[in-house]
Amino acid sequence: MAFYGDLFRPPGRTLAVGDPMFTASDVADGFELDLLLAWWQHAADIDPAVPPATGSTTLARSPRAAQTALRALQRSRFFADVSLRALVFDLKQVRRYLLDDDLRTAARERVQEQIGPDTHVLIGHSLGSVIAYEALCAMPGHPVKTLVTLGSPLGMRMVFDRLLPRPGDWPGSSRPGDRAGHPDPGPGPAPRWTNVVDEGDVVAAVKDLSLLFGPSLEGKVVHNSSHAHEATAYLTAADTGSAVAEGLRRD
């Protein structure tokens, strides 16, 4: 398992302290506020308990925009059990990964360091799915046969437009084929990609990633109940297990 959570925390802090004590005033204008408003809009689309994000363009210019959006999201079943400080921390994690080149490189390297010759399946959840995707695309000759993404925000335009390398033909790698004795076996079969998503997962706002990454990507819809985005719920879904098993069987 690749760990990069420490990259998002100030030096000298222990992980046991928990998330920083963020409030609505800590949501930065620009990317963080835009992402928060996008979550609100999607939550309102799928949850009748969430008031609609009407007039979001005007709202985005208001100094109370973040507070209004956070209050609305707290009424959703998706964010009901998520503390405000954790929600703001998540916004900052996504923003820092996509806009901080040094942190991005370090996180990707943490993943690539864990991919060895016998690594056949790579699983990424939430922001981890973005890092896993980018790590594979930037790793020619990798041995991974199957990528499994869970609750992925890869389809959100704010994320998709900032991917590095730019999305092209998946997987963007040149894993050598297995023809023994051939001096230049050429590229092997492309990794299989299965994206598992819950219809109520607000973070995974775009459910069908094949619209952006091509028809070979296989999408699976699961039902995680009130824990729509939880990694544990995704990992224990039958469709996730089937995708992992298929990856371990591939020759």
Coordinates of N, CA and C in Angstrom, one line a residue:
M1 N 0.8 -1.2 0.0 CA 0.0 0.0 0.0 C 0.9 1.2 0.0
A2 N 0.6 2.1 -0.9 CA 1.3 3.4 -1.0 C 0.7 4.4 0.0
F3 N 1.6 5.1 0.8 CA 1.1 6.1 1.7 C 1.7 7.4 1.4
Y4 N 0.8 8.4 1.3 CA 1.3 9.8 1.0 C 0.6 10.8 1.8
G5 N -0.2 10.4 2.8 CA -1.0 11.3 3.6 C -0.1 12.3 4.3
D6 N 1.1 11.9 4.7 CA 1.9 12.9 5.4 C 2.4 14.1 4.6
L7 N 2.3 13.9 3.2 CA 2.7 15.0 2.4 C 1.7 16.2 2.5
F8 N 0.5 16.0 2.9 CA -0.5 17.0 3.0 C -0.5 17.7 4.4
R9 N 0.4 17.2 5.3 CA 0.3 17.8 6.6 C 1.6 18.6 6.9
P10 N 1.5 19.6 7.8 CA 2.7 20.4 8.1 C 3.8 19.6 8.8
P11 N 5.0 19.9 8.6 CA 6.1 19.1 9.2 C 6.0 19.2 10.7
G12 N 6.3 18.1 11.4 CA 6.3 18.0 12.8 C 5.0 17.6 13.5
R13 N 3.9 17.5 12.7 CA 2.6 17.1 13.3 C 2.5 15.6 13.2
T14 N 1.9 15.0 14.3 CA 1.6 13.6 14.3 C 0.3 13.3 13.7
L15 N 0.1 12.2 13.0 CA -1.2 11.9 12.4 C -2.3 11.7 13.4
A16 N -2.0 11.4 14.7 CA -3.0 11.1 15.7 C -3.7 12.4 16.1
V17 N -3.1 13.6 15.7 CA -3.8 14.8 16.1 C -5.1 15.0 15.3
G18 N -5.2 14.4 14.2 CA -6.4 14.6 13.4 C -6.3 15.7 12.4
D19 N -7.4 16.0 11.7 CA -7.4 17.0 10.7 C -7.2 18.4 11.4
P20 N -6.6 19.4 10.7 CA -6.6 20.7 11.2 C -8.0 21.3 11.5
M21 N -8.1 22.2 12.4 CA -9.4 22.7 12.8 C -9.9 23.8 11.8
F22 N -10.2 23.3 10.6 CA -10.6 24.2 9.5 C -12.1 24.6 9.8
T23 N -12.4 25.9 9.3 CA -13.8 26.4 9.2 C -14.1 26.8 7.8
A24 N -15.3 27.3 7.6 CA -15.7 27.8 6.3 C -14.8 28.9 5.8
S25 N -14.2 29.7 6.7 CA -13.4 30.8 6.3 C -12.1 30.4 5.8
D26 N -11.7 29.1 5.9 CA -10.5 28.6 5.4 C -10.6 28.1 4.0
V27 N -11.8 28.0 3.4 CA -12.0 27.6 2.0 C -11.5 28.8 1.1
A28 N -10.5 28.5 0.3 CA -9.9 29.5 -0.5 C -10.7 29.8 -1.7
D29 N -10.7 31.0 -2.2 CA -11.3 31.4 -3.5 C -10.6 30.6 -4.6
G30 N -11.3 30.5 -5.7 CA -10.7 29.8 -6.8 C -11.0 28.3 -6.8
F31 N -10.0 27.5 -6.9 CA -10.2 26.1 -7.1 C -11.1 25.5 -5.9
E32 N -10.7 25.8 -4.7 CA -11.4 25.1 -3.6 C -12.9 25.5 -3.5
L33 N -13.2 26.8 -3.7 CA -14.6 27.2 -3.7 C -15.3 26.6 -4.9
D34 N -14.7 26.6 -6.1 CA -15.3 26.0 -7.3 C -15.7 24.6 -7.1
L35 N -14.7 23.8 -6.5 CA -15.0 22.4 -6.2 C -16.1 22.2 -5.2
L36 N -16.1 23.0 -4.2 CA -17.2 22.9 -3.2 C -18.5 23.2 -3.8
L37 N -18.6 24.2 -4.7 CA -19.9 24.5 -5.3 C -20.3 23.4 -6.3
A38 N -19.3 22.7 -6.9 CA -19.6 21.6 -7.8 C -20.2 20.4 -7.0
W39 N -19.6 20.2 -5.8 CA -20.2 19.1 -4.9 C -21.6 19.4 -4.5
W40 N -21.8 20.7 -4.2 CA -23.1 21.1 -3.7 C -24.1 20.9 -4.9
Q41 N -23.8 21.3 -6.1 CA -24.7 21.1 -7.2 C -25.0 19.7 -7.4
H42 N -24.0 18.8 -7.4 CA -24.3 17.4 -7.6 C -25.1 16.8 -6.5
A43 N -24.8 17.2 -5.2 CA -25.6 16.7 -4.1 C -27.0 17.1 -4.2
A44 N -27.3 18.3 -4.7 CA -28.7 18.8 -4.8 C -29.4 18.0 -6.0
D45 N -28.6 17.6 -7.0 CA -29.2 16.8 -8.1 C -29.7 15.5 -7.7
I46 N -29.1 14.9 -6.7 CA -29.4 13.5 -6.3 C -30.0 13.3 -4.9
D47 N -30.1 14.4 -4.1 CA -30.6 14.3 -2.8 C -31.6 15.4 -2.6
P48 N -32.9 15.0 -2.4 CA -34.0 16.1 -2.2 C -33.8 16.9 -1.0
A49 N -33.0 16.4 0.0 CA -32.8 17.1 1.3 C -31.9 18.3 1.1
V50 N -31.2 18.4 0.0 CA -30.2 19.4 -0.2 C -30.8 20.5 -1.1
P51 N -30.8 21.7 -0.6 CA -31.4 22.8 -1.4 C -30.6 23.1 -2.7
P52 N -31.2 23.4 -3.8 CA -30.5 23.6 -5.0 C -29.5 24.8 -5.0
A53 N -28.4 24.6 -5.7 CA -27.3 25.6 -5.7 C -27.7 26.6 -6.8
T54 N -28.8 27.3 -6.7 CA -29.2 28.3 -7.7 C -28.3 29.5 -7.6
G55 N -28.2 30.2 -8.7 CA -27.4 31.4 -8.8 C -25.9 31.2 -8.3
S56 N -25.3 30.0 -8.7 CA -24.0 29.7 -8.2 C -22.9 30.7 -8.7
T57 N -23.2 31.3 -9.9 CA -22.2 32.3 -10.4 C -22.2 33.5 -9.5
T58 N -23.4 34.0 -9.1 CA -23.4 35.1 -8.1 C -22.9 34.7 -6.8
L59 N -23.3 33.5 -6.3 CA -22.9 33.0 -5.0 C -21.3 32.9 -4.9
A60 N -20.7 32.5 -6.0 CA -19.2 32.4 -6.0 C -18.5 33.7 -5.7
R61 N -19.2 34.8 -5.9 CA -18.5 36.1 -5.6 C -18.9 36.6 -4.2
S62 N -19.6 35.8 -3.5 CA -20.0 36.3 -2.1 C -19.0 35.8 -1.1
P63 N -18.7 36.6 -0.1 CA -17.7 36.2 0.9 C -18.3 35.1 1.8
R64 N -19.6 34.9 1.8 CA -20.3 33.8 2.6 C -20.6 32.6 1.7
A65 N -20.0 32.5 0.5 CA -20.4 31.4 -0.4 C -20.0 30.1 0.2
A66 N -18.8 30.0 0.8 CA -18.3 28.7 1.4 C -19.2 28.3 2.5
Q67 N -19.6 29.2 3.4 CA -20.4 28.9 4.5 C -21.8 28.4 4.1
T68 N -22.4 29.1 3.1 CA -23.7 28.6 2.5 C -23.6 27.3 1.9
A69 N -22.5 27.0 1.2 CA -22.4 25.7 0.5 C -22.2 24.6 1.5
L70 N -21.4 24.8 2.5 CA -21.1 23.8 3.6 C -22.3 23.5 4.4
R71 N -23.1 24.5 4.7 CA -24.4 24.3 5.4 C -25.3 23.4 4.6
A72 N -25.4 23.7 3.3 CA -26.3 22.9 2.4 C -25.8 21.5 2.3
L73 N -24.5 21.3 2.2 CA -24.0 19.9 2.1 C -24.2 19.1 3.4
Q74 N -24.2 19.8 4.6 CA -24.4 19.1 5.8 C -25.8 18.5 5.9
R75 N -26.7 18.9 5.1 CA -28.0 18.4 5.0 C -28.1 17.1 4.2
S76 N -27.1 16.8 3.4 CA -27.1 15.7 2.5 C -26.8 14.4 3.3
R77 N -27.4 13.3 2.8 CA -27.1 12.0 3.4 C -25.6 11.6 3.2
F78 N -25.0 12.1 2.1 CA -23.6 11.8 1.8 C -22.7 12.5 2.8
F79 N -22.9 13.8 3.1 CA -22.0 14.5 4.0 C -22.4 14.6 5.4
A80 N -23.6 13.9 5.7 CA -24.2 14.1 7.1 C -23.2 13.7 8.2
D81 N -22.4 12.6 8.0 CA -21.5 12.1 9.0 C -20.0 12.7 8.8
V82 N -19.9 13.6 7.9 CA -18.5 14.1 7.6 C -18.4 15.5 8.4
S83 N -17.4 15.6 9.2 CA -17.2 16.9 9.9 C -16.9 18.0 8.9
L84 N -17.2 19.2 9.3 CA -16.9 20.4 8.5 C -15.4 20.5 8.2
R85 N -14.6 20.3 9.3 CA -13.1 20.4 9.1 C -12.6 19.3 8.2
A86 N -13.2 18.1 8.2 CA -12.7 17.1 7.3 C -13.1 17.4 5.8
L87 N -14.3 18.0 5.6 CA -14.7 18.3 4.3 C -13.8 19.4 3.7
V88 N -13.5 20.4 4.5 CA -12.5 21.5 4.1 C -11.2 20.9 3.8
F89 N -10.7 20.0 4.7 CA -9.4 19.3 4.5 C -9.4 18.6 3.1
D90 N -10.5 17.9 2.8 CA -10.6 17.2 1.5 C -10.4 18.2 0.3
L91 N -11.1 19.3 0.4 CA -11.0 20.3 -0.6 C -9.5 20.7 -0.8
K92 N -8.8 20.9 0.3 CA -7.5 21.4 0.2 C -6.5 20.3 -0.3
Q93 N -6.8 19.0 0.0 CA -6.0 17.9 -0.5 C -6.1 17.9 -2.0
V94 N -7.3 17.9 -2.6 CA -7.5 17.9 -4.0 C -6.8 19.1 -4.7
R95 N -7.0 20.3 -4.1 CA -6.4 21.5 -4.7 C -4.8 21.4 -4.7
R96 N -4.3 20.9 -3.6 CA -2.8 20.9 -3.5 C -2.2 19.8 -4.4
Y97 N -2.9 18.7 -4.5 CA -2.4 17.7 -5.4 C -2.3 18.2 -6.9
L98 N -3.4 18.8 -7.3 CA -3.5 19.2 -8.7 C -2.7 20.5 -9.0
L99 N -2.4 21.3 -8.0 CA -1.8 22.6 -8.3 C -0.4 22.7 -7.7
D100 N 0.0 21.8 -6.8 CA 1.4 21.8 -6.3 C 2.2 20.8 -6.9
D101 N 3.1 21.2 -7.8 CA 3.9 20.3 -8.7 C 4.8 19.4 -7.8
D102 N 5.4 19.9 -6.8 CA 6.3 19.1 -6.0 C 5.6 18.1 -5.2
L103 N 4.4 18.4 -4.6 CA 3.7 17.4 -3.9 C 3.1 16.4 -4.8
R104 N 2.7 16.8 -6.0 CA 2.1 15.8 -7.0 C 3.2 14.8 -7.4
T105 N 4.4 15.3 -7.6 CA 5.5 14.4 -8.0 C 5.8 13.4 -6.9
A106 N 5.9 13.9 -5.7 CA 6.2 13.1 -4.5 C 5.1 12.0 -4.3
A107 N 3.8 12.4 -4.4 CA 2.8 11.4 -4.2 C 2.8 10.3 -5.3
R108 N 3.0 10.7 -6.5 CA 3.1 9.8 -7.6 C 4.2 8.8 -7.4
E109 N 5.3 9.3 -7.0 CA 6.5 8.5 -6.8 C 6.3 7.5 -5.7
R110 N 5.5 7.8 -4.7 CA 5.2 6.9 -3.6 C 4.4 5.7 -4.2
V111 N 3.5 5.9 -5.1 CA 2.8 4.9 -5.7 C 3.7 4.0 -6.6
Q112 N 4.5 4.7 -7.5 CA 5.3 4.0 -8.4 C 6.3 3.1 -7.7
E113 N 6.8 3.5 -6.5 CA 7.8 2.7 -5.8 C 7.2 1.4 -5.3
Q114 N 5.9 1.4 -5.1 CA 5.2 0.1 -4.7 C 4.9 -0.8 -5.8
I115 N 5.0 -0.4 -7.0 CA 4.7 -1.2 -8.2 C 5.9 -2.0 -8.6
G116 N 5.9 -3.3 -8.3 CA 7.1 -4.2 -8.7 C 6.7 -5.1 -9.8
P117 N 7.6 -6.0 -10.2 CA 7.4 -6.9 -11.3 C 6.2 -7.8 -11.1
D118 N 5.8 -8.1 -9.8 CA 4.7 -9.0 -9.5 C 3.4 -8.2 -9.2
T119 N 3.4 -6.9 -9.5 CA 2.2 -6.1 -9.2 C 1.2 -6.2 -10.4
H120 N 0.1 -7.0 -10.3 CA -0.8 -7.2 -11.4 C -2.0 -6.3 -11.3
V121 N -2.4 -5.9 -10.1 CA -3.6 -5.1 -9.9 C -3.3 -3.8 -9.1
L122 N -3.8 -2.7 -9.5 CA -3.6 -1.4 -8.8 C -5.0 -0.9 -8.5
I123 N -5.2 -0.6 -7.2 CA -6.5 -0.1 -6.8 C -6.4 1.3 -6.2
G124 N -7.2 2.2 -6.7 CA -7.1 3.6 -6.2 C -8.5 4.1 -5.8
H125 N -8.6 4.7 -4.6 CA -9.9 5.2 -4.1 C -9.9 6.7 -4.0
S126 N -10.9 7.4 -4.5 CA -11.1 8.8 -4.4 C -9.9 9.5 -5.1
L127 N -9.3 10.5 -4.4 CA -8.1 11.1 -4.9 C -7.0 10.1 -5.3
G128 N -7.0 9.0 -4.5 CA -6.0 8.0 -4.9 C -6.2 7.4 -6.2
S129 N -7.4 7.4 -6.8 CA -7.6 6.9 -8.1 C -7.0 7.9 -9.2
V130 N -6.9 9.1 -8.9 CA -6.3 10.1 -9.8 C -4.8 9.9 -9.7
I131 N -4.2 9.7 -8.5 CA -2.8 9.5 -8.4 C -2.4 8.1 -9.1
A132 N -3.2 7.1 -8.9 CA -2.9 5.8 -9.5 C -2.9 5.9 -11.0
Y133 N -3.9 6.6 -11.6 CA -4.0 6.8 -13.0 C -2.8 7.5 -13.6
E134 N -2.5 8.6 -12.9 CA -1.3 9.4 -13.4 C 0.0 8.6 -13.2
A135 N 0.1 7.9 -12.2 CA 1.3 7.1 -11.9 C 1.5 6.0 -13.0
L136 N 0.5 5.4 -13.4 CA 0.6 4.4 -14.5 C 0.9 5.0 -15.8
C137 N 0.2 6.1 -16.1 CA 0.5 6.7 -17.4 C 1.9 7.3 -17.6
A138 N 2.5 7.6 -16.4 CA 3.9 8.1 -16.5 C 4.9 7.0 -16.2
M139 N 4.5 5.7 -16.3 CA 5.4 4.7 -15.9 C 5.5 3.6 -17.1
P140 N 6.3 3.9 -18.1 CA 6.4 3.0 -19.3 C 6.9 1.7 -18.8
G141 N 6.4 0.6 -19.3 CA 6.8 -0.7 -19.0 C 6.3 -1.3 -17.7
H142 N 5.3 -0.7 -17.1 CA 4.8 -1.2 -15.9 C 4.1 -2.5 -16.1
P143 N 4.1 -3.4 -15.0 CA 3.5 -4.7 -15.2 C 2.1 -4.8 -14.8
V144 N 1.4 -3.7 -14.5 CA 0.0 -3.8 -14.0 C -0.9 -4.2 -15.1
K145 N -1.7 -5.2 -14.8 CA -2.7 -5.8 -15.8 C -4.1 -5.2 -15.6
T146 N -4.4 -4.7 -14.4 CA -5.7 -4.2 -14.1 C -5.7 -3.0 -13.2
L147 N -6.4 -1.9 -13.6 CA -6.6 -0.8 -12.7 C -8.0 -0.8 -12.3
V148 N -8.2 -0.7 -10.9 CA -9.5 -0.6 -10.4 C -9.7 0.7 -9.6
T149 N -10.6 1.6 -10.1 CA -10.8 2.9 -9.5 C -12.1 2.8 -8.7
L150 N -12.2 3.4 -7.5 CA -13.3 3.4 -6.7 C -13.7 4.8 -6.3
G151 N -15.0 5.2 -6.5 CA -15.4 6.5 -6.1 C -14.5 7.6 -6.7
S152 N -14.2 7.5 -8.0 CA -13.2 8.4 -8.6 C -13.8 9.7 -9.1
P153 N -13.0 10.8 -8.8 CA -13.4 12.1 -9.3 C -12.8 12.4 -10.7
L154 N -12.2 11.4 -11.3 CA -11.5 11.6 -12.6 C -12.3 12.3 -13.7
G155 N -13.6 12.1 -13.6 CA -14.5 12.6 -14.6 C -14.9 14.0 -14.4
M156 N -14.7 14.6 -13.2 CA -15.0 16.0 -13.0 C -14.1 16.9 -13.8
R157 N -14.7 17.8 -14.5 CA -13.9 18.7 -15.4 C -12.8 19.4 -14.7
M158 N -12.9 19.8 -13.5 CA -11.9 20.4 -12.7 C -10.7 19.5 -12.5
V159 N -10.9 18.2 -12.5 CA -9.8 17.2 -12.3 C -9.3 16.8 -13.7
F160 N -10.2 16.4 -14.6 CA -9.9 15.9 -15.9 C -9.0 16.9 -16.7
D161 N -9.3 18.2 -16.6 CA -8.6 19.2 -17.4 C -7.2 19.4 -16.9
R162 N -6.9 18.9 -15.6 CA -5.6 19.1 -15.0 C -4.7 17.9 -15.0
L163 N -5.2 16.8 -15.6 CA -4.5 15.5 -15.5 C -3.1 15.6 -16.2
L164 N -2.1 15.0 -15.6 CA -0.8 14.9 -16.2 C -0.3 13.5 -16.2
P165 N 0.1 12.9 -17.3 CA 0.1 13.5 -18.6 C -1.4 13.7 -19.1
R166 N -1.6 14.5 -20.1 CA -2.9 14.8 -20.6 C -3.5 13.4 -21.1
P167 N -4.8 13.3 -20.8 CA -5.5 12.0 -21.2 C -5.4 11.8 -22.7
G168 N -5.0 10.6 -23.1 CA -4.9 10.2 -24.5 C -5.5 8.7 -24.6
D169 N -4.8 7.9 -25.4 CA -5.2 6.5 -25.4 C -4.7 5.8 -24.1
W170 N -5.7 5.3 -23.4 CA -5.4 4.6 -22.2 C -4.6 3.3 -22.6
P171 N -3.5 2.9 -21.9 CA -3.1 3.5 -20.6 C -1.9 4.4 -20.7
G172 N -1.5 4.8 -21.9 CA -0.4 5.7 -22.0 C 0.9 5.1 -21.6
S173 N 1.0 3.7 -21.7 CA 2.2 3.0 -21.3 C 2.7 2.1 -22.4
S174 N 3.8 1.5 -22.3 CA 4.4 0.6 -23.3 C 4.9 -0.6 -22.6
R175 N 4.1 -1.3 -21.9 CA 4.5 -2.5 -21.2 C 4.9 -3.6 -22.3
P176 N 6.1 -4.1 -22.2 CA 6.6 -5.1 -23.2 C 5.7 -6.3 -23.2
G177 N 5.6 -6.9 -24.4 CA 4.9 -8.1 -24.5 C 5.7 -9.3 -23.9
D178 N 5.1 -10.4 -24.0 CA 5.8 -11.6 -23.3 C 6.3 -12.6 -24.3
R179 N 6.6 -12.2 -25.5 CA 7.1 -13.2 -26.4 C 8.6 -13.6 -26.1
A180 N 8.8 -14.7 -25.5 CA 10.1 -15.1 -25.1 C 11.1 -15.1 -26.2
G181 N 12.3 -14.5 -25.9 CA 13.4 -14.5 -26.9 C 13.3 -13.5 -28.0
H182 N 12.2 -12.8 -28.1 CA 12.1 -11.8 -29.1 C 12.8 -10.5 -28.7
P183 N 13.7 -10.0 -29.5 CA 14.5 -8.8 -29.1 C 13.7 -7.6 -28.8
D184 N 12.6 -7.4 -29.5 CA 11.7 -6.2 -29.3 C 10.3 -6.7 -29.3
P185 N 9.8 -7.2 -28.2 CA 8.4 -7.8 -28.1 C 7.3 -6.8 -28.4
G186 N 7.6 -5.5 -28.3 CA 6.6 -4.5 -28.5 C 5.6 -4.4 -27.3
P187 N 4.6 -3.5 -27.4 CA 3.7 -3.3 -26.3 C 2.9 -4.5 -26.0
G188 N 2.6 -4.8 -24.8 CA 1.8 -5.9 -24.4 C 0.3 -5.4 -24.4
P189 N -0.6 -6.2 -23.9 CA -2.0 -5.8 -23.9 C -2.2 -4.7 -22.9
A190 N -3.1 -3.8 -23.2 CA -3.4 -2.6 -22.3 C -4.0 -3.1 -21.0
P191 N -3.7 -2.5 -19.9 CA -4.3 -2.9 -18.7 C -5.8 -2.8 -18.8
R192 N -6.5 -3.6 -18.1 CA -8.0 -3.5 -18.0 C -8.3 -2.5 -17.0
W193 N -9.3 -1.7 -17.2 CA -9.7 -0.6 -16.3 C -11.2 -0.8 -15.9
T194 N -11.4 -1.0 -14.6 CA -12.8 -1.1 -14.1 C -13.0 0.0 -13.1
N195 N -14.0 0.8 -13.3 CA -14.4 1.9 -12.4 C -15.7 1.6 -11.7
V196 N -15.6 1.5 -10.4 CA -16.7 1.2 -9.5 C -17.2 2.4 -8.8
V197 N -18.5 2.7 -8.9 CA -19.1 3.9 -8.4 C -20.5 3.7 -7.8
D198 N -20.8 4.4 -6.8 CA -22.1 4.4 -6.2 C -22.9 5.6 -6.7
E199 N -24.1 5.4 -7.1 CA -24.9 6.5 -7.7 C -25.0 7.7 -6.8
G200 N -24.9 7.5 -5.4 CA -25.0 8.6 -4.5 C -23.7 9.2 -4.1
D201 N -22.6 8.8 -4.7 CA -21.3 9.3 -4.4 C -21.1 10.7 -5.0
V202 N -21.1 11.7 -4.2 CA -21.0 13.1 -4.7 C -19.6 13.4 -5.2
V203 N -18.6 12.8 -4.6 CA -17.2 13.0 -5.1 C -17.0 12.5 -6.5
A204 N -17.6 11.3 -6.8 CA -17.6 10.8 -8.1 C -18.8 11.3 -8.9
A205 N -18.7 12.6 -9.2 CA -19.9 13.3 -9.8 C -20.2 12.7 -11.2
V206 N -19.1 12.4 -12.0 CA -19.3 11.8 -13.3 C -19.2 10.3 -13.2
K207 N -20.3 9.6 -13.4 CA -20.4 8.2 -13.1 C -19.8 7.4 -14.2
D208 N -20.0 7.8 -15.5 CA -19.5 7.0 -16.6 C -18.2 7.6 -17.1
L209 N -17.1 7.0 -16.7 CA -15.8 7.5 -17.1 C -15.5 7.2 -18.6
S210 N -16.2 6.2 -19.2 CA -15.9 5.8 -20.5 C -16.2 7.0 -21.5
L211 N -17.0 7.9 -21.1 CA -17.3 9.1 -21.9 C -16.1 9.9 -22.2
L212 N -15.1 9.9 -21.2 CA -13.9 10.7 -21.3 C -12.7 9.8 -21.6
F213 N -12.7 8.6 -21.2 CA -11.5 7.8 -21.3 C -11.6 6.6 -22.3
G214 N -12.7 6.5 -23.0 CA -12.9 5.5 -24.0 C -13.8 4.3 -23.6
P215 N -14.3 3.6 -24.6 CA -15.3 2.6 -24.4 C -14.7 1.3 -23.8
S216 N -13.4 1.1 -23.8 CA -12.8 -0.1 -23.2 C -12.9 -0.1 -21.7
L217 N -13.1 1.1 -21.1 CA -13.3 1.2 -19.7 C -14.6 0.6 -19.2
E218 N -14.6 -0.3 -18.3 CA -15.8 -0.9 -17.8 C -16.3 -0.3 -16.5
G219 N -17.5 0.2 -16.5 CA -18.1 0.8 -15.3 C -19.0 -0.1 -14.6
K220 N -19.0 -0.1 -13.2 CA -19.8 -0.9 -12.4 C -20.5 0.0 -11.4
V221 N -21.8 -0.1 -11.2 CA -22.5 0.7 -10.2 C -22.9 -0.2 -9.0
V222 N -22.5 0.2 -7.8 CA -22.7 -0.5 -6.6 C -23.6 0.3 -5.7
H223 N -24.1 -0.3 -4.6 CA -24.9 0.4 -3.7 C -24.3 0.3 -2.3
N224 N -23.7 1.4 -1.8 CA -23.0 1.5 -0.6 C -23.9 2.0 0.6
S225 N -25.2 2.2 0.3 CA -26.1 2.7 1.3 C -25.7 4.1 1.7
S226 N -25.7 4.4 3.0 CA -25.4 5.8 3.4 C -23.9 6.1 3.4
H227 N -23.1 5.0 3.2 CA -21.7 5.2 3.1 C -21.2 5.2 1.7
A228 N -21.8 6.1 0.9 CA -21.6 6.1 -0.5 C -20.1 6.1 -1.0
H229 N -19.3 6.9 -0.2 CA -17.9 7.2 -0.7 C -16.9 6.4 0.1
E230 N -17.3 5.7 1.1 CA -16.4 5.0 2.0 C -15.5 3.9 1.3
A231 N -14.2 3.9 1.6 CA -13.4 3.0 0.9 C -13.7 1.5 1.3
T232 N -14.1 1.3 2.6 CA -14.4 0.0 3.1 C -15.6 -0.6 2.3
A233 N -16.6 0.3 2.1 CA -17.8 -0.2 1.4 C -17.5 -0.5 0.0
Y234 N -16.7 0.3 -0.7 CA -16.3 -0.1 -2.1 C -15.4 -1.3 -2.1
L235 N -14.5 -1.5 -1.2 CA -13.6 -2.6 -1.2 C -14.3 -4.0 -1.0
T236 N -15.4 -3.9 -0.2 CA -16.2 -5.1 0.1 C -17.3 -5.4 -0.9
A237 N -17.4 -4.6 -2.0 CA -18.4 -4.8 -3.0 C -18.0 -5.9 -3.9
A238 N -19.0 -6.7 -4.3 CA -18.7 -7.9 -5.1 C -18.1 -7.5 -6.5
D239 N -18.5 -6.4 -7.1 CA -18.0 -6.0 -8.4 C -16.5 -5.6 -8.2
T240 N -16.1 -5.1 -7.1 CA -14.7 -4.8 -6.9 C -13.9 -6.1 -6.8
G241 N -14.4 -7.0 -6.0 CA -13.7 -8.3 -5.9 C -13.6 -9.0 -7.2
S242 N -14.6 -9.0 -8.1 CA -14.6 -9.6 -9.4 C -13.5 -9.0 -10.3
A243 N -13.4 -7.6 -10.2 CA -12.4 -6.9 -11.0 C -11.0 -7.3 -10.6
V244 N -10.8 -7.4 -9.3 CA -9.5 -7.8 -8.7 C -9.1 -9.2 -9.1
A245 N -10.1 -10.1 -9.0 CA -9.9 -11.5 -9.3 C -9.5 -11.7 -10.8
E246 N -10.2 -10.9 -11.6 CA -10.0 -11.0 -13.1 C -8.6 -10.5 -13.4
G247 N -8.1 -9.5 -12.7 CA -6.8 -9.0 -12.9 C -5.7 -10.0 -12.5
L248 N -6.0 -10.7 -11.4 CA -5.0 -11.7 -11.0 C -5.0 -12.9 -11.9
R249 N -6.1 -13.2 -12.6 CA -6.1 -14.3 -13.5 C -5.5 -14.0 -14.9
R250 N -5.4 -12.7 -15.3 CA -5.0 -12.4 -16.6 C -3.5 -12.9 -16.8
D251 N -3.3 -13.4 -18.0 CA -1.9 -13.8 -18.4 C -1.2 -12.7 -19.1

